[in-house]
mmCIF file of C-alpha atoms in Angstrom:
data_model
loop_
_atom_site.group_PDB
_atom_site.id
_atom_site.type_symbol
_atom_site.label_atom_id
_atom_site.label_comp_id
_atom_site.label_asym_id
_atom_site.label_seq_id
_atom_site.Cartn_x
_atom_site.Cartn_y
_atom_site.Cartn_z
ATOM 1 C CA UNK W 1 249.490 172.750 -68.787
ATOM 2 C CA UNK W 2 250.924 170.471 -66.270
ATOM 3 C CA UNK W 3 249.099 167.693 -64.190
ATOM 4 C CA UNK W 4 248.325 169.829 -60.729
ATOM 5 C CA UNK W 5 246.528 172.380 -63.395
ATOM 6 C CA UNK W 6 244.538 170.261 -65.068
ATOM 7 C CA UNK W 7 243.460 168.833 -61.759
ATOM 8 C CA UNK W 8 242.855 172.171 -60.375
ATOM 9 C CA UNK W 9 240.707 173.159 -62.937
ATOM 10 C CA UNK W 10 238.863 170.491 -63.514
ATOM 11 C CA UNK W 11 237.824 170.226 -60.073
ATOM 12 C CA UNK W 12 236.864 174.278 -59.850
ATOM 13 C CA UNK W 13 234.330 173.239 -62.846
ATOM 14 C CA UNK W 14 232.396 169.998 -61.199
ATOM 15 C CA UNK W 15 233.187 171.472 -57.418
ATOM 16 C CA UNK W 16 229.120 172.093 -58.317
ATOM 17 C CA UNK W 17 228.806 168.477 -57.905
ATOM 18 C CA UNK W 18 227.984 165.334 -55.029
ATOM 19 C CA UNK W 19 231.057 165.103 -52.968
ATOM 20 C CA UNK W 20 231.017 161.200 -53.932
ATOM 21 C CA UNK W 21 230.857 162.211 -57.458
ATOM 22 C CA UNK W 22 234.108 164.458 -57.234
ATOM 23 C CA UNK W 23 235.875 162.315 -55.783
ATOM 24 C CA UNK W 24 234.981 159.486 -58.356
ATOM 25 C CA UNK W 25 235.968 161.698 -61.209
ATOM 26 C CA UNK W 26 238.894 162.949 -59.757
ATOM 27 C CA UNK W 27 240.522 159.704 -58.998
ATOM 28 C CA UNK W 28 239.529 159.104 -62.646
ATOM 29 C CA UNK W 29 241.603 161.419 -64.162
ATOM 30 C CA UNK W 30 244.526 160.930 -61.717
ATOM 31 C CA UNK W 31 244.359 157.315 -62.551
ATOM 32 C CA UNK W 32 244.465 158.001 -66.441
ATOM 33 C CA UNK W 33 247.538 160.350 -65.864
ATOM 34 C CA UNK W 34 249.278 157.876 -64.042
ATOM 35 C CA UNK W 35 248.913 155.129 -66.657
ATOM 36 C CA UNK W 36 249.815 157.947 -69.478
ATOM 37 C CA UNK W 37 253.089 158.574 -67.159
ATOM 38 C CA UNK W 38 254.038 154.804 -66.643
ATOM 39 C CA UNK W 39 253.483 154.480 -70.590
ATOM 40 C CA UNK W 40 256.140 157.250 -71.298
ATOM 41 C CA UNK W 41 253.870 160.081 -72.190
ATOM 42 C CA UNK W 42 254.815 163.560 -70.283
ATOM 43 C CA UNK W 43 252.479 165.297 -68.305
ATOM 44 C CA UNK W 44 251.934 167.928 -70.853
ATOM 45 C CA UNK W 45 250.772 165.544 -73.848
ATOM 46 C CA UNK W 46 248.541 163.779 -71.516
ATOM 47 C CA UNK W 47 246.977 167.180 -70.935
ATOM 48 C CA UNK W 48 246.605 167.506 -75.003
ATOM 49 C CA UNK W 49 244.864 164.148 -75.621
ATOM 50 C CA UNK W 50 242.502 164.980 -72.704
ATOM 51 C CA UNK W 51 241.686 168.297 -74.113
ATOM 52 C CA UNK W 52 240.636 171.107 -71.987
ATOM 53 C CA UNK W 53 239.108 170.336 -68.537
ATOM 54 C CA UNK W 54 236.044 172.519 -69.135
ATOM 55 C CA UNK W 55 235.317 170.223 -71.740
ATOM 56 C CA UNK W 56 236.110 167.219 -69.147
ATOM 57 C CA UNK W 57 233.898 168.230 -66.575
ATOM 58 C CA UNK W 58 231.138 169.457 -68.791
ATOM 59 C CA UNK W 59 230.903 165.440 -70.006
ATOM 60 C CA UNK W 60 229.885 164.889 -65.833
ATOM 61 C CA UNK W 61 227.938 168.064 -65.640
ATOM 62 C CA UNK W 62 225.197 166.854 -68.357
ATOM 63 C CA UNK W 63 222.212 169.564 -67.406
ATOM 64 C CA UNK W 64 223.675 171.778 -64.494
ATOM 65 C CA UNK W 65 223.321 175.074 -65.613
ATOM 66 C CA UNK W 66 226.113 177.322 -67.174
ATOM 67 C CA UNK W 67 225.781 180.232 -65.093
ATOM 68 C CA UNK W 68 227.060 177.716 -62.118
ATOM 69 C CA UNK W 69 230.124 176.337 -63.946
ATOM 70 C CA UNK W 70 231.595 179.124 -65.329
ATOM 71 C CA UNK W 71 235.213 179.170 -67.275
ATOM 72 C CA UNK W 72 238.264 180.104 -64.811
ATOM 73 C CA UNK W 73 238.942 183.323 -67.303
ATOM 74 C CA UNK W 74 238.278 186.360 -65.007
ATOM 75 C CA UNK W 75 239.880 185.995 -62.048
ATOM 76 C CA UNK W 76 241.890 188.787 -62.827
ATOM 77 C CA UNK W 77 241.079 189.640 -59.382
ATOM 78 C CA UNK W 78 243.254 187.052 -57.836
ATOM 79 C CA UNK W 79 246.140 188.049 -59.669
ATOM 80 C CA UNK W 80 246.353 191.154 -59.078
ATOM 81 C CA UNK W 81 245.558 190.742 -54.813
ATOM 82 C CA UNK W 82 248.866 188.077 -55.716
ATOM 83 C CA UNK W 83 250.789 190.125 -57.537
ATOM 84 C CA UNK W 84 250.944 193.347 -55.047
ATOM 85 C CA UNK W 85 251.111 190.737 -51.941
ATOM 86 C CA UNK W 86 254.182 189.325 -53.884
ATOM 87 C CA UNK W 87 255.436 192.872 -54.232
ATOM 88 C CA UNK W 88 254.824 193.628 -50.599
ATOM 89 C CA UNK W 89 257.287 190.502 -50.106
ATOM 90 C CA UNK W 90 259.850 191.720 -52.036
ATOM 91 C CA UNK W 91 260.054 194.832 -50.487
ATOM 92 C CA UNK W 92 260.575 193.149 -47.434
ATOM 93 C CA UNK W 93 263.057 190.601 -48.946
ATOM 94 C CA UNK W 94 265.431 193.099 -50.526
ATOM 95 C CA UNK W 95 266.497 195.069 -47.142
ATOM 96 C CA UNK W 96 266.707 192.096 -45.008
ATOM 97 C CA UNK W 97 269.042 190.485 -48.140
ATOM 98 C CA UNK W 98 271.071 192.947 -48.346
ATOM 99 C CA UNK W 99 271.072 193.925 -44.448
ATOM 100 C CA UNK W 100 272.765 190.446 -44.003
ATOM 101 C CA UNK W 101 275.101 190.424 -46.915
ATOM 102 C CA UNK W 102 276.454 193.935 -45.494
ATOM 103 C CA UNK W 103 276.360 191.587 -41.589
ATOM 104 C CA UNK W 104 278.413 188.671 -43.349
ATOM 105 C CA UNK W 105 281.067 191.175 -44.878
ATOM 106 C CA UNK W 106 281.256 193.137 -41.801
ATOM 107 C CA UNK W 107 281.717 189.993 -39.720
ATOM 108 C CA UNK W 108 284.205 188.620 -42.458
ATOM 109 C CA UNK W 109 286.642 191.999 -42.098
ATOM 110 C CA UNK W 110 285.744 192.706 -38.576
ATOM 111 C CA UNK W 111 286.868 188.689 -37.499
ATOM 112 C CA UNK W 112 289.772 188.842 -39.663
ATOM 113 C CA UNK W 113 291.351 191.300 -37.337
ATOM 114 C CA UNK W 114 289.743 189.885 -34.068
ATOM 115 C CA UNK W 115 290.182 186.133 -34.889
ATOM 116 C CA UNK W 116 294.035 186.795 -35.148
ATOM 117 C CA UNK W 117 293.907 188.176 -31.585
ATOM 118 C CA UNK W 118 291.950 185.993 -29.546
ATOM 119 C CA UNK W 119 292.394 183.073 -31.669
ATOM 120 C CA UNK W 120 288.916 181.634 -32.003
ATOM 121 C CA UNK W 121 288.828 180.648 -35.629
ATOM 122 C CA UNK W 122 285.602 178.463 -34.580
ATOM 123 C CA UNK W 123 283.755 181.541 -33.637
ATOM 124 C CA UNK W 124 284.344 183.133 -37.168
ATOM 125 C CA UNK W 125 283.789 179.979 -39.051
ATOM 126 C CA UNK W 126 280.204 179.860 -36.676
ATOM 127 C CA UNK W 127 279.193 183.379 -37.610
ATOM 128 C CA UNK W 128 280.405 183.449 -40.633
ATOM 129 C CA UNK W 129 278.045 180.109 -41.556
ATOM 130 C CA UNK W 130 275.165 181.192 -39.756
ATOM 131 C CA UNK W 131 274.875 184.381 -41.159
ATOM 132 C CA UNK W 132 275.391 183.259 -44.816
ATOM 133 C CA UNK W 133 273.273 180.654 -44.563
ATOM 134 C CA UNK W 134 270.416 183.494 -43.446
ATOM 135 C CA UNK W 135 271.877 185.534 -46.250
ATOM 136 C CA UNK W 136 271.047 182.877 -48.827
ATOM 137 C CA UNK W 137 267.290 181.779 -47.855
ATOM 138 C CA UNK W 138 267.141 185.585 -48.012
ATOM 139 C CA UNK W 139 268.684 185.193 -51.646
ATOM 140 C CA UNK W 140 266.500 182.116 -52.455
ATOM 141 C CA UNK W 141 262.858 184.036 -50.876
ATOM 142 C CA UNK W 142 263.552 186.815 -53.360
ATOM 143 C CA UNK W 143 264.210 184.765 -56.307
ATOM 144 C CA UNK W 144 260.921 182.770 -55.581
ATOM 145 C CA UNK W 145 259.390 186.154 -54.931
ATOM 146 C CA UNK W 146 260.078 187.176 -58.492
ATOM 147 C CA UNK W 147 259.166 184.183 -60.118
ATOM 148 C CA UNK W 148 256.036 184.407 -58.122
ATOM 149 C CA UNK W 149 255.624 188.585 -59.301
ATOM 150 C CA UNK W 150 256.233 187.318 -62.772
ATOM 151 C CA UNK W 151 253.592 184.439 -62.636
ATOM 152 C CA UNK W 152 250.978 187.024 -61.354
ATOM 153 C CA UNK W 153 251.779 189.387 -64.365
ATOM 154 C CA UNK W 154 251.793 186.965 -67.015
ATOM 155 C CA UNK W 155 248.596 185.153 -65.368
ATOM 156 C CA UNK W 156 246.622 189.321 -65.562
ATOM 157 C CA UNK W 157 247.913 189.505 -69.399
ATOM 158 C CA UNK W 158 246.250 186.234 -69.857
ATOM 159 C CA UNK W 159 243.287 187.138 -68.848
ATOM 160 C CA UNK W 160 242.810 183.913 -66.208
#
């Protein structure tokens, strides 16, 4: 568990809370992970000596009862809305990908024959660039949208 996560969930547990309060606790913890940080300690062991942040909030919580603070565990739900809107993406992502890396070899063997005759190596070099640049956000959107498919998967399995 990273930082941001512990965060997270410690605020979904005392969100049942003042305002004030929250905010008092929260700067808390931020404060004790940025003197574990400054003393060499990694995100991830500052985590460990904290233990979990249901436990955390549960020391502010004193008589609030359960039912309102209940463990982050089934939100299967989530997941699974995240993993078929990451799918959706992807779908999406993979055409327009490939659409452009068919446009930037096209316009590579297409301007290699027209370039010589007009002699505008400044227009190839211009479409050439654009176009691969487009090409690689596309590359970089459906990398991210994997990750992001793969997140949602192993997030369901978990149960959270």
């Amino acid at each position: 568990m990273n930082k941001i996560d512990f965060l997270n969930e410690l605020y979904h547990y005392i969100r049942v809370l003042p305002r004030d309060k929250q905010n008092k606790i929260m700067n808390e913890y931020r404060e004790y992970f940025k003197k574990g940080e400054k003393s060499g300690k990694t995100e991830n062991q500052i985590c460990m000596e904290l233990g979990s942040p249901y436990n955390c909030a549960r020391h502010f919580l004193g008589d609030t009862p359960p039912e309102k603070v209940k463990p982050m565990k089934n939100n299967k739900s989530f997941w699974t809305v995240a993993f078929f809107w990451n799918v959706f993406q992807a779908f999406f992502a993979i055409p327009i990908t490939l659409g452009l890396f068919i446009a930037v070899v096209i316009m590579i063997v297409a301007y290699s024959f027209i370039v010589p005759a007009i002699g505008s190596v400044a227009f190839l070099v211009f479409a050439v660039a654009s176009t691969s640049t487009v090409f690689c956000l596309g590359v970089i959107t459906l990398l991210w949208t994997i990750f992001q498919i793969k997140e949602c998967v192993d997030r369901m399995n978990k149960g959270e």
